[in-house]
Amino acid sequence: MKIKILPIFLVFLAYILAGIILILPIYTVFSEAFSEGIPKYIESITGEYALYAIGLTIKVSVVSVILNTIFGVTAAFTITRFQFPGKNILVTIIDSPFAVSPVVSGLIFLLLFGRQGYFGNFLSAHSIKIVFNTPGLILATVFITFPFVARELIPLMQSQGREEEEAGLLLGASFFQLLKRVILPNIKWGLLYGIILCNARAMGEFGAVSVLSGHIRGKTTTLPLHIEMLYNEFDSVGAFSCATLLVFLSLLTLIFKLILEKRTASQKNAD
């Protein structure tokens, strides 16, 4: 009897914790967002600064995902297919954003590229502005999302081996033919999974972006920063209304994640 009660209790406890940690906060966000009616909600998410924040968030996320996808595929292929000095160091560098606080990474970039930073004089002399500008936001987001694509592909490519690629080389295929017909088809689901996680992390990044943005409304405020500014100005309805957009993003990410997991599982069963 005790053996039967324990699993029921653990499942019940899991649902309770999920409700407290996930469902209750989501309910609070939406109830506060619509507390003054739908017109106020629409006004909050379609205001000038809100639309700019949404556009800037999309821009920064798209650029960051593209750069990290290129790097992730290149790094994963290099690490899994070649032996070279400093290989372990490269793997450690890829993992470093997991160990460094986003705020600390933002401060590091500020000390490097700020006006009083290491490269400050050079950048000022050439009229290049990174800090408190869009390039700084992209730089911070790229660093924070650095590991996601690479870390998803490295174990996948290690498990697949290199037999198909070697067979293609023996048949006279060029590298780009291997990339198109062998490498990318074999890693497509893992690559999409890494891109989705990278994009979700990029859109929700706050710490490093906050340090490098300067909180210039209408210029360097991404959606998370815009939400913070609204909340600090006691516009809780506007803040929670914009926060619902990030909640929708999280739900879409979760849906795509589940779809990809099922596709990956079905592909493994077929193989």
Short mmCIF file of C-alpha atoms in Angstrom, two decimals:
data_model
loop_
_atom_site.label_atom_id
_atom_site.label_comp_id
_atom_site.label_asym_id
_atom_site.label_seq_id
_atom_site.Cartn_x
_atom_site.Cartn_y
_atom_site.Cartn_z
CA MET A 1 0.00 0.00 0.00
CA LYS A 2 2.84 2.38 0.86
CA ILE A 3 4.47 1.68 -2.52
CA LYS A 4 1.26 2.73 -4.32
CA ILE A 5 0.71 5.86 -2.22
CA LEU A 6 4.24 7.23 -2.71
CA PRO A 7 4.04 7.67 -6.54
CA ILE A 8 0.61 9.31 -6.21
CA PHE A 9 1.95 11.69 -3.57
CA LEU A 10 5.01 12.59 -5.68
CA VAL A 11 2.87 13.24 -8.78
CA PHE A 12 0.48 15.37 -6.73
CA LEU A 13 3.44 17.29 -5.26
CA ALA A 14 4.86 17.87 -8.76
CA TYR A 15 1.56 19.33 -9.95
CA ILE A 16 1.34 21.58 -6.88
CA LEU A 17 4.87 22.90 -7.41
CA ALA A 18 4.22 23.41 -11.14
CA GLY A 19 1.08 25.37 -10.30
CA ILE A 20 2.90 27.58 -7.79
CA ILE A 21 6.04 28.15 -9.88
CA LEU A 22 4.54 28.29 -13.40
CA ILE A 23 0.75 28.54 -13.60
CA LEU A 24 0.22 31.09 -10.82
CA PRO A 25 2.81 33.60 -12.16
CA ILE A 26 1.41 33.31 -15.69
CA TYR A 27 -2.11 33.87 -14.38
CA THR A 28 -0.90 36.90 -12.42
CA VAL A 29 0.76 38.40 -15.51
CA PHE A 30 -2.35 38.08 -17.67
CA SER A 31 -4.80 39.15 -14.96
CA GLU A 32 -2.78 42.30 -14.28
CA ALA A 33 -2.33 42.99 -18.01
CA PHE A 34 -6.10 42.92 -18.64
CA SER A 35 -7.10 44.51 -15.31
CA GLU A 36 -8.04 47.79 -17.03
CA GLY A 37 -9.63 46.21 -20.07
CA ILE A 38 -8.63 45.16 -23.58
CA PRO A 39 -8.30 48.75 -24.96
CA LYS A 40 -5.65 49.56 -22.33
CA TYR A 41 -3.86 46.31 -23.11
CA ILE A 42 -3.77 47.04 -26.85
CA GLU A 43 -2.65 50.60 -26.16
CA SER A 44 0.21 49.32 -23.98
CA ILE A 45 1.61 46.87 -26.53
CA THR A 46 1.14 49.15 -29.55
CA GLY A 47 2.63 52.34 -28.12
CA GLU A 48 5.57 53.99 -29.86
CA TYR A 49 8.20 52.87 -27.37
CA ALA A 50 6.70 49.40 -27.03
CA LEU A 51 6.79 48.82 -30.79
CA TYR A 52 10.35 50.10 -30.95
CA ALA A 53 11.37 47.77 -28.12
CA ILE A 54 9.73 44.83 -29.90
CA GLY A 55 11.47 45.70 -33.18
CA LEU A 56 14.85 46.12 -31.51
CA THR A 57 14.44 42.84 -29.64
CA ILE A 58 13.69 41.02 -32.90
CA LYS A 59 16.64 42.67 -34.64
CA VAL A 60 19.10 41.82 -31.88
CA SER A 61 17.77 38.26 -31.59
CA VAL A 62 17.89 37.56 -35.34
CA VAL A 63 21.46 38.81 -35.71
CA SER A 64 22.58 36.93 -32.59
CA VAL A 65 20.95 33.68 -33.71
CA ILE A 66 22.50 33.90 -37.19
CA LEU A 67 25.99 34.54 -35.80
CA ASN A 68 25.71 31.80 -33.18
CA THR A 69 24.30 29.34 -35.72
CA ILE A 70 27.27 29.89 -38.02
CA PHE A 71 29.69 29.61 -35.12
CA GLY A 72 27.88 26.64 -33.58
CA VAL A 73 27.94 24.53 -36.75
CA THR A 74 31.58 25.45 -37.44
CA ALA A 75 32.71 24.80 -33.87
CA ALA A 76 30.82 21.52 -33.56
CA PHE A 77 32.23 20.22 -36.85
CA THR A 78 35.77 21.28 -35.93
CA ILE A 79 35.66 19.83 -32.42
CA THR A 80 34.11 16.49 -33.41
CA ARG A 81 36.06 15.89 -36.62
CA PHE A 82 39.59 17.13 -35.92
CA GLN A 83 42.30 16.90 -33.28
CA PHE A 84 44.20 20.13 -32.69
CA PRO A 85 46.08 21.93 -29.89
CA GLY A 86 43.80 23.88 -27.59
CA LYS A 87 40.71 21.79 -28.33
CA ASN A 88 39.77 21.53 -24.65
CA ILE A 89 40.33 25.26 -24.24
CA LEU A 90 37.88 25.93 -27.09
CA VAL A 91 35.26 23.73 -25.42
CA THR A 92 35.81 25.60 -22.15
CA ILE A 93 35.39 28.95 -23.91
CA ILE A 94 32.12 27.79 -25.43
CA ASP A 95 30.85 26.84 -21.97
CA SER A 96 32.09 30.03 -20.28
CA PRO A 97 28.81 32.02 -20.59
CA PHE A 98 27.15 29.41 -18.38
CA ALA A 99 29.64 30.21 -15.60
CA VAL A 100 29.76 34.01 -15.95
CA SER A 101 26.98 36.23 -14.66
CA PRO A 102 25.30 38.23 -17.46
CA VAL A 103 25.83 41.43 -15.48
CA VAL A 104 29.54 40.66 -15.12
CA SER A 105 29.84 39.97 -18.85
CA GLY A 106 28.14 43.30 -19.56
CA LEU A 107 30.62 45.07 -17.29
CA ILE A 108 33.52 43.35 -19.07
CA PHE A 109 32.32 44.62 -22.45
CA LEU A 110 31.79 48.06 -20.93
CA LEU A 111 35.39 48.10 -19.71
CA LEU A 112 36.58 46.99 -23.13
CA PHE A 113 34.48 49.13 -25.47
CA GLY A 114 33.30 52.01 -23.28
CA ARG A 115 34.65 55.54 -23.64
CA GLN A 116 37.11 54.92 -20.80
CA GLY A 117 37.68 51.31 -21.83
CA TYR A 118 40.64 49.51 -23.33
CA PHE A 119 39.54 50.20 -26.93
CA GLY A 120 37.73 53.44 -26.09
CA ASN A 121 40.24 55.84 -27.66
CA PHE A 122 40.45 53.84 -30.88
CA LEU A 123 36.67 53.59 -31.22
CA SER A 124 36.19 57.30 -30.50
CA ALA A 125 38.85 58.27 -33.03
CA HIS A 126 37.05 56.29 -35.74
CA SER A 127 33.53 57.37 -34.65
CA ILE A 128 32.55 53.81 -33.79
CA LYS A 129 29.99 53.55 -31.00
CA ILE A 130 29.39 50.13 -29.49
CA VAL A 131 28.35 50.80 -25.91
CA PHE A 132 24.90 52.41 -25.48
CA ASN A 133 24.12 51.45 -29.07
CA THR A 134 22.66 48.50 -30.98
CA PRO A 135 26.07 46.82 -31.65
CA GLY A 136 26.64 46.63 -27.90
CA LEU A 137 23.29 44.92 -27.38
CA ILE A 138 24.10 42.42 -30.13
CA LEU A 139 27.57 41.79 -28.69
CA ALA A 140 26.15 41.11 -25.21
CA THR A 141 23.39 38.86 -26.55
CA VAL A 142 25.78 36.89 -28.76
CA PHE A 143 28.01 36.19 -25.76
CA ILE A 144 25.14 35.10 -23.51
CA THR A 145 23.66 32.80 -26.18
CA PHE A 146 27.08 31.58 -27.33
CA PRO A 147 26.84 27.94 -26.15
CA PHE A 148 23.31 26.93 -27.15
CA VAL A 149 23.75 25.84 -30.79
CA ALA A 150 27.27 24.47 -30.38
CA ARG A 151 26.43 22.57 -27.21
CA GLU A 152 23.41 20.98 -28.89
CA LEU A 153 25.38 19.86 -31.94
CA ILE A 154 28.63 18.62 -30.39
CA PRO A 155 27.23 15.47 -28.68
CA LEU A 156 24.91 14.85 -31.66
CA MET A 157 27.77 14.88 -34.17
CA GLN A 158 29.96 12.80 -31.86
CA SER A 159 27.27 10.10 -31.68
CA GLN A 160 26.77 10.06 -35.47
CA GLY A 161 30.40 9.41 -36.30
CA ARG A 162 32.11 10.36 -39.55
CA GLU A 163 31.56 7.28 -41.74
CA GLU A 164 29.09 8.97 -44.14
CA GLU A 165 31.36 11.99 -44.55
CA GLU A 166 34.39 9.80 -45.27
CA ALA A 167 32.36 7.83 -47.82
CA GLY A 168 31.37 11.08 -49.51
CA LEU A 169 35.00 12.21 -49.68
CA LEU A 170 36.03 8.87 -51.22
CA LEU A 171 33.35 9.36 -53.88
CA GLY A 172 34.81 12.76 -54.75
CA ALA A 173 32.32 15.08 -53.03
CA SER A 174 33.48 18.58 -52.18
CA PHE A 175 33.10 20.05 -48.69
CA PHE A 176 30.06 22.11 -49.70
CA GLN A 177 28.41 19.03 -51.21
CA LEU A 178 29.04 17.17 -47.95
CA LEU A 179 27.63 20.09 -46.01
CA LYS A 180 24.46 20.21 -48.12
CA ARG A 181 23.78 16.50 -48.58
CA VAL A 182 25.29 14.81 -45.51
CA ILE A 183 26.16 17.10 -42.60
CA LEU A 184 23.15 19.44 -42.47
CA PRO A 185 20.50 16.74 -43.11
CA ASN A 186 21.97 14.66 -40.28
CA ILE A 187 21.96 17.50 -37.76
CA LYS A 188 18.87 19.44 -38.89
CA TRP A 189 16.64 18.59 -35.91
CA GLY A 190 19.38 19.23 -33.36
CA LEU A 191 20.27 22.45 -35.16
CA LEU A 192 16.65 23.66 -35.09
CA TYR A 193 16.41 22.74 -31.41
CA GLY A 194 19.54 24.76 -30.63
CA ILE A 195 18.29 27.72 -32.70
CA ILE A 196 14.97 27.76 -30.83
CA LEU A 197 16.69 27.75 -27.44
CA CYS A 198 19.16 30.39 -28.60
CA ASN A 199 16.37 32.64 -29.87
CA ALA A 200 14.33 32.30 -26.67
CA ARG A 201 17.35 33.16 -24.53
CA ALA A 202 18.23 36.10 -26.78
CA MET A 203 14.76 37.65 -26.62
CA GLY A 204 14.62 37.33 -22.85
CA GLU A 205 18.16 38.53 -22.08
CA PHE A 206 18.24 41.27 -19.48
CA GLY A 207 21.43 41.47 -17.38
CA ALA A 208 24.21 42.04 -19.92
CA VAL A 209 21.96 44.08 -22.21
CA SER A 210 20.92 46.29 -19.28
CA VAL A 211 24.54 47.20 -18.54
CA LEU A 212 25.39 48.06 -22.15
CA SER A 213 22.13 49.74 -23.15
CA GLY A 214 22.17 52.86 -20.99
CA HIS A 215 18.35 52.55 -20.88
CA ILE A 216 17.88 55.12 -23.64
CA ARG A 217 14.18 54.89 -24.42
CA GLY A 218 13.44 54.64 -28.11
CA LYS A 219 17.07 53.76 -28.92
CA THR A 220 18.55 50.99 -26.78
CA THR A 221 15.59 49.52 -24.89
CA THR A 222 14.74 45.94 -25.75
CA LEU A 223 11.45 44.45 -24.60
CA PRO A 224 12.71 43.20 -21.18
CA LEU A 225 14.27 46.62 -20.50
CA HIS A 226 11.09 48.39 -21.60
CA ILE A 227 9.10 46.24 -19.16
CA GLU A 228 11.48 47.14 -16.33
CA MET A 229 11.23 50.86 -17.11
CA LEU A 230 7.44 50.75 -17.16
CA TYR A 231 7.33 48.90 -13.85
CA ASN A 232 9.75 51.37 -12.23
CA GLU A 233 7.45 54.17 -13.43
CA PHE A 234 4.53 52.46 -11.62
CA ASP A 235 2.82 51.57 -14.90
CA SER A 236 2.18 48.00 -13.83
CA VAL A 237 -0.55 47.42 -16.41
CA GLY A 238 1.75 48.49 -19.25
CA ALA A 239 4.62 46.42 -17.85
CA PHE A 240 2.54 43.26 -17.49
CA SER A 241 0.91 43.83 -20.89
CA CYS A 242 4.33 43.83 -22.56
CA ALA A 243 5.36 40.88 -20.38
CA THR A 244 2.56 38.82 -21.93
CA LEU A 245 4.45 39.02 -25.22
CA LEU A 246 7.42 37.28 -23.59
CA VAL A 247 5.02 34.70 -22.11
CA PHE A 248 3.64 33.98 -25.59
CA LEU A 249 7.22 33.60 -26.81
CA SER A 250 7.94 31.11 -24.02
CA LEU A 251 4.85 29.08 -24.86
CA LEU A 252 5.72 29.02 -28.56
CA THR A 253 9.25 27.94 -27.69
CA LEU A 254 7.87 25.14 -25.53
CA ILE A 255 5.53 23.98 -28.31
CA PHE A 256 8.32 23.94 -30.91
CA LYS A 257 10.57 22.17 -28.42
CA LEU A 258 7.99 19.40 -27.87
CA ILE A 259 7.44 19.04 -31.63
CA LEU A 260 11.17 18.72 -32.29
CA GLU A 261 11.59 16.23 -29.46
CA LYS A 262 8.85 14.05 -30.94
CA ARG A 263 10.32 14.32 -34.45
CA THR A 264 13.76 13.42 -33.11
CA ALA A 265 12.38 10.45 -31.17
CA SER A 266 10.43 9.18 -34.18
CA GLN A 267 13.52 9.54 -36.37
CA LYS A 268 15.60 7.53 -33.91
CA ASN A 269 12.93 4.81 -33.81
CA ALA A 270 12.85 4.71 -37.61
CA ASP A 271 16.62 4.31 -37.73
#
